[in-house]
mmCIF file of C-alpha atoms in Angstrom:
data_model
loop_
_atom_site.group_PDB
_atom_site.id
_atom_site.type_symbol
_atom_site.label_atom_id
_atom_site.label_comp_id
_atom_site.label_asym_id
_atom_site.label_seq_id
_atom_site.Cartn_x
_atom_site.Cartn_y
_atom_site.Cartn_z
ATOM 1 C CA MET A 1 24.590 -10.588 27.411
ATOM 2 C CA ARG A 2 21.016 -9.572 26.646
ATOM 3 C CA ILE A 3 20.610 -6.926 23.973
ATOM 4 C CA SER A 4 17.480 -4.829 23.637
ATOM 5 C CA TYR A 5 15.005 -5.399 20.821
ATOM 6 C CA ASP A 6 15.699 -1.867 19.599
ATOM 7 C CA SER A 7 19.375 -2.526 18.831
ATOM 8 C CA VAL A 8 18.856 -5.765 16.943
ATOM 9 C CA TYR A 9 15.768 -4.513 15.119
ATOM 10 C CA LYS A 10 17.987 -1.745 13.786
ATOM 11 C CA LEU A 11 20.271 -4.419 12.319
ATOM 12 C CA LEU A 12 17.361 -6.184 10.615
ATOM 13 C CA PHE A 13 15.759 -3.052 9.195
ATOM 14 C CA SER A 14 19.088 -1.963 7.733
ATOM 15 C CA GLU A 15 18.632 -4.817 5.243
ATOM 16 C CA PRO A 16 17.067 -3.706 1.897
ATOM 17 C CA THR A 17 15.014 -6.898 1.575
ATOM 18 C CA VAL A 18 13.383 -6.401 4.983
ATOM 19 C CA VAL A 19 12.534 -2.788 4.114
ATOM 20 C CA ALA A 20 11.054 -3.943 0.802
ATOM 21 C CA HIS A 21 8.765 -6.325 2.715
ATOM 22 C CA LEU A 22 7.912 -3.521 5.136
ATOM 23 C CA ILE A 23 6.852 -1.242 2.288
ATOM 24 C CA GLY A 24 4.964 -3.962 0.409
ATOM 25 C CA GLY A 25 3.125 -5.405 3.380
ATOM 26 C CA PHE A 26 2.557 -2.559 5.809
ATOM 27 C CA LEU A 27 2.992 0.891 4.244
ATOM 28 C CA SER A 28 0.503 0.776 1.398
ATOM 29 C CA PRO A 29 -1.807 3.335 3.085
ATOM 30 C CA ALA A 30 1.115 5.766 3.368
ATOM 31 C CA VAL A 31 2.981 4.933 0.166
ATOM 32 C CA ASP A 32 0.880 4.500 -2.951
ATOM 33 C CA ALA A 33 1.689 1.034 -4.268
ATOM 34 C CA ALA A 34 1.361 2.354 -7.804
ATOM 35 C CA LEU A 35 4.497 4.447 -7.258
ATOM 36 C CA ASN A 36 6.466 1.252 -6.754
ATOM 37 C CA PHE A 37 9.056 2.751 -4.413
ATOM 38 C CA SER A 38 11.979 0.533 -3.456
ATOM 39 C CA ALA A 39 14.696 0.769 -0.806
ATOM 40 C CA GLU A 40 17.613 2.478 -2.474
ATOM 41 C CA GLU A 41 19.987 3.746 0.215
ATOM 42 C CA CYS A 42 20.310 3.487 3.996
ATOM 43 C CA VAL A 43 21.506 6.943 5.039
ATOM 44 C CA SER A 44 23.013 8.382 8.218
ATOM 45 C CA ALA A 45 20.528 8.562 11.082
ATOM 46 C CA SER A 46 22.501 11.185 13.028
ATOM 47 C CA PHE A 47 21.776 14.879 12.813
ATOM 48 C CA VAL A 48 23.524 17.979 14.078
ATOM 49 C CA SER A 49 21.251 21.013 14.448
ATOM 50 C CA ASP A 50 22.310 24.592 13.781
ATOM 51 C CA ALA A 51 22.809 24.896 17.548
ATOM 52 C CA LEU A 52 25.260 21.946 17.320
ATOM 53 C CA GLN A 53 22.924 19.644 19.248
ATOM 54 C CA GLN A 54 23.214 16.042 18.111
ATOM 55 C CA ARG A 55 20.156 13.836 17.596
ATOM 56 C CA HIS A 56 19.921 10.190 16.538
ATOM 57 C CA SER A 57 17.095 8.353 14.843
ATOM 58 C CA ASP A 58 17.327 4.574 14.421
ATOM 59 C CA VAL A 59 17.199 3.920 10.670
ATOM 60 C CA ILE A 60 16.607 6.201 7.677
ATOM 61 C CA TRP A 61 16.061 4.957 4.126
ATOM 62 C CA ARG A 62 15.916 6.919 0.894
ATOM 63 C CA LEU A 63 13.283 5.301 -1.301
ATOM 64 C CA CYS A 64 13.352 5.794 -5.047
ATOM 65 C CA HIS A 65 10.973 5.296 -7.937
ATOM 66 C CA PRO A 66 12.444 3.055 -10.663
ATOM 67 C CA GLY A 67 12.353 6.009 -13.068
ATOM 68 C CA GLY A 68 14.575 8.002 -10.730
ATOM 69 C CA ALA A 69 12.414 11.136 -10.866
ATOM 70 C CA LEU A 70 10.722 10.654 -7.479
ATOM 71 C CA SER A 71 12.147 9.892 -4.062
ATOM 72 C CA LEU A 72 11.051 9.989 -0.445
ATOM 73 C CA TYR A 73 12.594 9.251 2.921
ATOM 74 C CA LEU A 74 11.491 6.714 5.507
ATOM 75 C CA VAL A 75 12.511 7.437 9.115
ATOM 76 C CA ILE A 76 12.150 4.332 11.320
ATOM 77 C CA GLU A 77 12.195 4.444 15.110
ATOM 78 C CA PHE A 78 11.977 1.353 17.353
ATOM 79 C CA GLN A 79 10.242 1.602 20.722
ATOM 80 C CA SER A 80 9.926 -1.020 23.443
ATOM 81 C CA THR A 81 8.196 1.424 25.835
ATOM 82 C CA ILE A 82 5.410 3.952 25.391
ATOM 83 C CA ASP A 83 6.448 7.566 24.809
ATOM 84 C CA ALA A 84 3.549 10.000 25.222
ATOM 85 C CA TYR A 85 5.492 12.608 23.228
ATOM 86 C CA MET A 86 6.586 10.307 20.415
ATOM 87 C CA ALA A 87 4.883 12.548 17.858
ATOM 88 C CA LEU A 88 7.033 15.475 18.935
ATOM 89 C CA ARG A 89 10.175 13.340 18.800
ATOM 90 C CA MET A 90 9.433 12.137 15.279
ATOM 91 C CA THR A 91 8.693 15.707 14.212
ATOM 92 C CA THR A 92 12.141 16.690 15.498
ATOM 93 C CA TYR A 93 13.785 13.935 13.449
ATOM 94 C CA THR A 94 11.918 14.830 10.258
ATOM 95 C CA ALA A 95 12.629 18.552 10.746
ATOM 96 C CA LEU A 96 16.360 17.920 11.220
ATOM 97 C CA LEU A 97 16.418 15.634 8.194
ATOM 98 C CA SER A 98 14.628 18.330 6.195
ATOM 99 C CA GLN A 99 17.226 20.897 7.265
ATOM 100 C CA GLN A 100 19.945 18.519 6.161
ATOM 101 C CA LEU A 101 18.219 18.043 2.797
ATOM 102 C CA VAL A 102 17.870 21.817 2.373
ATOM 103 C CA LYS A 103 21.628 22.232 2.748
ATOM 104 C CA GLN A 104 22.266 19.409 0.304
ATOM 105 C CA ARG A 105 19.793 20.757 -2.251
ATOM 106 C CA LYS A 106 21.234 24.266 -2.015
ATOM 107 C CA ALA A 107 24.662 22.861 -2.765
ATOM 108 C CA ALA A 108 23.189 21.035 -5.746
ATOM 109 C CA GLY A 109 21.291 24.104 -6.952
ATOM 110 C CA SER A 110 17.823 22.706 -6.158
ATOM 111 C CA SER A 111 15.210 23.894 -3.654
ATOM 112 C CA GLY A 112 12.715 21.008 -3.651
ATOM 113 C CA LEU A 113 12.428 18.648 -0.682
ATOM 114 C CA ALA A 114 11.496 14.990 -0.774
ATOM 115 C CA PRO A 115 8.528 13.871 1.369
ATOM 116 C CA ILE A 116 9.378 12.127 4.651
ATOM 117 C CA ILE A 117 7.383 9.286 6.225
ATOM 118 C CA ALA A 118 7.953 8.805 9.963
ATOM 119 C CA LEU A 119 7.385 5.233 11.175
ATOM 120 C CA VAL A 120 7.394 3.899 14.742
ATOM 121 C CA ILE A 121 7.685 0.142 15.300
ATOM 122 C CA TYR A 122 6.502 -0.599 18.827
ATOM 123 C CA THR A 123 7.539 -3.915 20.401
ATOM 124 C CA GLY A 124 6.121 -3.483 23.915
ATOM 125 C CA ARG A 125 3.334 -5.509 25.529
ATOM 126 C CA ALA A 126 1.042 -2.742 26.770
ATOM 127 C CA PRO A 127 -1.222 -1.170 24.104
ATOM 128 C CA TRP A 128 0.269 1.973 22.584
ATOM 129 C CA THR A 129 -1.287 5.149 24.010
ATOM 130 C CA GLY A 130 1.003 7.857 22.638
ATOM 131 C CA ALA A 131 -0.419 10.584 20.408
ATOM 132 C CA ILE A 132 -0.064 9.862 16.690
ATOM 133 C CA ASP A 133 -0.293 13.505 15.609
ATOM 134 C CA THR A 134 1.553 16.437 17.178
ATOM 135 C CA ARG A 135 -1.714 18.432 17.201
ATOM 136 C CA GLN A 136 -3.067 16.030 19.836
ATOM 137 C CA LEU A 137 -0.331 17.173 22.225
ATOM 138 C CA PHE A 138 -1.547 20.768 22.426
ATOM 139 C CA ASP A 139 -4.112 21.846 24.996
ATOM 140 C CA VAL A 140 -6.383 23.966 22.827
ATOM 141 C CA THR A 141 -9.614 25.080 24.468
ATOM 142 C CA THR A 142 -10.497 27.624 21.761
ATOM 143 C CA PRO A 143 -11.208 26.061 18.336
ATOM 144 C CA GLN A 144 -9.896 29.162 16.573
ATOM 145 C CA LEU A 145 -6.410 28.438 17.940
ATOM 146 C CA ALA A 146 -6.273 24.892 16.552
ATOM 147 C CA GLU A 147 -5.019 26.076 13.164
ATOM 148 C CA PHE A 148 -1.897 27.472 14.844
ATOM 149 C CA CYS A 149 -0.930 24.093 16.314
ATOM 150 C CA PRO A 150 1.518 22.162 14.113
ATOM 151 C CA SER A 151 0.229 18.881 12.751
ATOM 152 C CA GLN A 152 2.464 16.008 11.711
ATOM 153 C CA ARG A 153 1.570 12.352 11.884
ATOM 154 C CA TYR A 154 3.664 9.227 12.083
ATOM 155 C CA VAL A 155 2.775 5.684 11.054
ATOM 156 C CA LEU A 156 2.535 3.286 14.011
ATOM 157 C CA LEU A 157 3.154 -0.450 13.733
ATOM 158 C CA ASP A 158 2.208 -1.951 17.087
ATOM 159 C CA GLN A 159 3.755 -5.428 16.888
ATOM 160 C CA GLN A 160 1.247 -7.063 19.235
ATOM 161 C CA ALA A 161 -1.745 -5.483 17.475
ATOM 162 C CA VAL A 162 -0.373 -6.422 14.046
ATOM 163 C CA VAL A 163 0.016 -10.098 15.011
ATOM 164 C CA ALA A 164 -3.473 -10.193 16.543
ATOM 165 C CA HIS A 165 -4.864 -8.733 13.312
ATOM 166 C CA LEU A 166 -2.960 -11.168 11.088
ATOM 167 C CA ASP A 167 -4.080 -14.141 13.188
ATOM 168 C CA GLY A 168 -7.695 -13.072 12.739
ATOM 169 C CA CYS A 169 -7.788 -12.421 8.997
ATOM 170 C CA SER A 170 -7.437 -14.475 5.839
ATOM 171 C CA ASN A 171 -4.529 -12.391 4.512
ATOM 172 C CA SER A 172 -1.959 -13.538 7.061
ATOM 173 C CA LEU A 173 1.104 -12.310 5.087
ATOM 174 C CA SER A 174 2.766 -15.654 5.866
ATOM 175 C CA GLY A 175 5.522 -14.982 3.323
ATOM 176 C CA ASN A 176 6.237 -11.436 4.469
ATOM 177 C CA LEU A 177 9.524 -11.158 6.379
ATOM 178 C CA VAL A 178 8.310 -8.332 8.616
ATOM 179 C CA ALA A 179 5.208 -10.345 9.531
ATOM 180 C CA LEU A 180 7.497 -13.283 10.397
ATOM 181 C CA ILE A 181 9.660 -10.986 12.542
ATOM 182 C CA PHE A 182 6.619 -9.762 14.454
ATOM 183 C CA ARG A 183 5.248 -13.277 14.951
ATOM 184 C CA LEU A 184 8.515 -14.715 16.236
ATOM 185 C CA ALA A 185 8.946 -11.786 18.618
ATOM 186 C CA GLN A 186 5.378 -12.066 19.875
ATOM 187 C CA TYR A 187 4.626 -15.772 20.335
ATOM 188 C CA SER A 188 5.747 -17.759 23.375
ATOM 189 C CA ASP A 189 4.407 -21.261 22.613
ATOM 190 C CA ARG A 190 7.370 -23.439 21.577
ATOM 191 C CA GLU A 191 5.384 -25.396 18.978
ATOM 192 C CA VAL A 192 4.164 -22.197 17.301
ATOM 193 C CA LEU A 193 7.630 -20.648 17.450
ATOM 194 C CA LEU A 194 9.206 -23.645 15.748
ATOM 195 C CA HIS A 195 6.529 -23.516 13.042
ATOM 196 C CA TRP A 196 7.238 -19.877 12.164
ATOM 197 C CA LEU A 197 10.996 -20.293 12.568
ATOM 198 C CA GLY A 198 10.783 -23.109 10.022
ATOM 199 C CA LYS A 199 8.936 -20.757 7.659
ATOM 200 C CA LEU A 200 11.699 -18.181 8.130
ATOM 201 C CA ILE A 201 14.486 -20.662 7.411
ATOM 202 C CA GLU A 202 12.752 -21.799 4.213
ATOM 203 C CA HIS A 203 12.105 -18.250 2.976
ATOM 204 C CA PRO A 204 13.619 -17.730 -0.511
ATOM 205 C CA SER A 205 15.197 -14.401 0.462
ATOM 206 C CA LEU A 206 17.161 -15.980 3.312
ATOM 207 C CA GLN A 207 18.194 -18.850 1.094
ATOM 208 C CA ALA A 208 19.628 -16.376 -1.429
ATOM 209 C CA GLU A 209 21.207 -13.692 0.805
ATOM 210 C CA ASP A 210 24.022 -14.550 3.221
ATOM 211 C CA SER A 211 24.026 -11.097 4.832
ATOM 212 C CA LEU A 212 20.289 -11.250 5.493
ATOM 213 C CA ARG A 213 20.558 -14.732 6.963
ATOM 214 C CA ARG A 214 23.359 -13.627 9.305
ATOM 215 C CA SER A 215 21.333 -10.613 10.438
ATOM 216 C CA PHE A 216 18.376 -12.834 11.282
ATOM 217 C CA ALA A 217 20.627 -15.266 13.147
ATOM 218 C CA GLN A 218 22.028 -12.409 15.266
ATOM 219 C CA TRP A 219 18.521 -11.103 15.970
ATOM 220 C CA LEU A 220 17.322 -14.555 16.981
ATOM 221 C CA LYS A 221 20.267 -15.284 19.298
ATOM 222 C CA ARG A 222 20.635 -11.843 20.850
ATOM 223 C CA ALA A 223 17.056 -10.622 21.189
ATOM 224 C CA LEU A 224 14.664 -13.583 21.120
ATOM 225 C CA LEU A 225 16.377 -16.605 22.677
ATOM 226 C CA PRO A 226 17.111 -14.837 25.999
ATOM 227 C CA ASN A 227 13.372 -14.206 26.266
ATOM 228 C CA TRP A 228 12.244 -17.600 24.993
ATOM 229 C CA LEU A 229 14.460 -19.732 27.204
ATOM 230 C CA LYS A 230 14.327 -19.909 30.973
ATOM 231 C CA HIS A 231 18.014 -20.817 31.282
ATOM 232 C CA TYR A 232 19.755 -18.951 28.469
ATOM 233 C CA ASP A 233 23.520 -19.444 28.216
ATOM 234 C CA ASP A 234 25.227 -17.258 25.646
ATOM 235 C CA ASP A 235 28.233 -19.597 25.506
ATOM 236 C CA ILE A 236 25.955 -22.364 24.246
ATOM 237 C CA TRP A 237 24.204 -20.384 21.519
ATOM 238 C CA ARG A 238 26.916 -17.994 20.325
ATOM 239 C CA PRO A 239 28.784 -20.616 18.225
ATOM 240 C CA LEU A 240 25.614 -21.377 16.227
ATOM 241 C CA VAL A 241 25.898 -19.242 13.102
ATOM 242 C CA GLU A 242 23.087 -20.645 10.946
ATOM 243 C CA LEU A 243 19.365 -20.339 11.590
ATOM 244 C CA SER A 244 18.974 -24.053 10.853
ATOM 245 C CA GLU A 245 21.374 -24.866 13.720
ATOM 246 C CA VAL A 246 19.319 -22.793 16.136
ATOM 247 C CA TYR A 247 16.116 -24.460 14.908
ATOM 248 C CA ASN A 248 17.577 -27.964 15.326
ATOM 249 C CA MET A 249 18.799 -27.143 18.829
ATOM 250 C CA LEU A 250 15.402 -25.813 19.905
ATOM 251 C CA ALA A 251 13.605 -28.778 18.319
ATOM 252 C CA ALA A 252 15.964 -31.262 19.994
ATOM 253 C CA GLU A 253 15.477 -29.628 23.384
ATOM 254 C CA LYS A 254 11.699 -29.728 22.996
ATOM 255 C CA LYS A 255 11.684 -33.376 21.882
ATOM 256 C CA LEU A 256 13.970 -34.491 24.700
ATOM 257 C CA TRP A 257 11.798 -32.958 27.375
ATOM 258 C CA GLN A 258 8.685 -34.470 25.825
ATOM 259 C CA VAL A 259 10.402 -37.850 26.104
ATOM 260 C CA TRP A 260 11.314 -37.136 29.718
ATOM 261 C CA GLN A 261 7.695 -36.278 30.566
ATOM 262 C CA GLU A 262 6.427 -39.486 28.984
ATOM 263 C CA GLN A 263 9.022 -41.837 30.468
ATOM 264 C CA ASP A 264 9.231 -43.432 33.863
ATOM 265 C CA HIS A 265 7.842 -40.686 36.091
ATOM 266 C CA GLN A 266 8.425 -42.863 39.137
ATOM 267 C CA ALA A 267 12.187 -42.768 38.579
ATOM 268 C CA GLY A 268 12.263 -39.083 39.409
ATOM 269 C CA ARG A 269 13.528 -36.079 37.510
ATOM 270 C CA ILE A 270 17.240 -36.379 38.263
ATOM 271 C CA GLU A 271 17.368 -39.993 37.029
ATOM 272 C CA SER A 272 15.615 -38.959 33.810
ATOM 273 C CA GLN A 273 18.010 -36.048 33.327
ATOM 274 C CA LEU A 274 20.977 -38.391 33.758
ATOM 275 C CA ARG A 275 19.482 -40.901 31.314
ATOM 276 C CA ILE A 276 18.987 -38.210 28.664
ATOM 277 C CA ALA A 277 22.530 -36.928 29.227
ATOM 278 C CA ARG A 278 23.995 -40.420 28.784
ATOM 279 C CA ASN A 279 22.038 -40.881 25.544
ATOM 280 C CA LEU A 280 23.296 -37.557 24.224
ATOM 281 C CA LEU A 281 26.880 -38.466 25.093
ATOM 282 C CA LEU A 282 26.527 -41.740 23.189
ATOM 283 C CA GLN A 283 24.540 -40.506 20.181
ATOM 284 C CA THR A 284 25.837 -36.966 19.513
ATOM 285 C CA ASN A 285 29.043 -34.950 19.479
ATOM 286 C CA PHE A 286 27.513 -32.183 21.605
ATOM 287 C CA SER A 287 29.849 -30.422 24.012
ATOM 288 C CA ASP A 288 29.468 -30.846 27.766
ATOM 289 C CA GLU A 289 28.150 -27.268 27.941
ATOM 290 C CA ARG A 290 25.436 -27.906 25.370
ATOM 291 C CA ILE A 291 24.294 -31.150 27.023
ATOM 292 C CA ALA A 292 24.247 -29.390 30.399
ATOM 293 C CA PHE A 293 22.024 -26.691 28.898
ATOM 294 C CA ILE A 294 19.589 -29.227 27.409
ATOM 295 C CA THR A 295 19.324 -31.396 30.526
ATOM 296 C CA GLU A 296 19.691 -28.642 33.138
ATOM 297 C CA LEU A 297 22.489 -30.616 34.797
ATOM 298 C CA SER A 298 25.796 -28.980 35.667
ATOM 299 C CA VAL A 299 28.813 -29.140 33.345
ATOM 300 C CA LYS A 300 30.648 -30.950 36.144
ATOM 301 C CA GLN A 301 27.969 -33.679 36.202
ATOM 302 C CA ILE A 302 28.174 -34.103 32.413
ATOM 303 C CA SER A 303 31.984 -34.340 32.544
ATOM 304 C CA ALA A 304 31.703 -37.048 35.172
ATOM 305 C CA LEU A 305 29.212 -39.017 33.052
ATOM 306 C CA ARG A 306 31.534 -38.784 30.035
ATOM 307 C CA PHE A 307 34.219 -40.725 31.937
ATOM 308 C CA GLU A 308 31.967 -43.367 33.516
#
């Protein structure tokens, strides 16, 4: 089953380490690096308004200064399509979160509100055209009326634009997990994908954190592989639980088809597929389903070869 980018991105950005890389690599214009905010708590992203209308954002983090005196909230929304009224939507989320904070502060005997940063991560292909500020949504022909139009901005991370920028500058953020996420989601060339997937597997954070590694494996299998591979079979990939297993499978598939292209073109494609399948049966313990996926033969054909 193919799962949308939005759902699996939510899983990744619920990991504190990923949010730390997001703040360090991409939010410095919005969050002063000198404040040294860090991801402290992933809070509920569901709101109920006073009119009992329910709204859902994707991910909300409370960020705290190490001294504990300062905090702010980061509201993250994932978009695979363009929403012309995204600014209004993000304003709704921040307003509802503010109302929720007001109620909490009143109960605690405090009236101050923490600042809220609204962030949209856009994963679509077409360039983003939605307004960034709510003021841009209002049709104001008289300048004197502009001051009565509410203004609230959100931070936009356009995945495609970010990757294009990183590819063209010296500071490529090669060790930043969010940059790696964007690159893997954006590239289509198998050689390039394997390069960046190798970087991801070797990343110290993934080596140290089992939960983070599992989240990345789910993201890779559920969101990226169905788009990378022409013939995606969930039964083949689901049992692979480690990123290294996925990498080895992709690398093996690529190498095998390079061999097929270089060998004995006169023999025809089907003969080459059968030859590769026989070699895999002799040299590996791959299941019939996995060999069928690699060679594009049927499981029935592989089963027959196994008993030749």
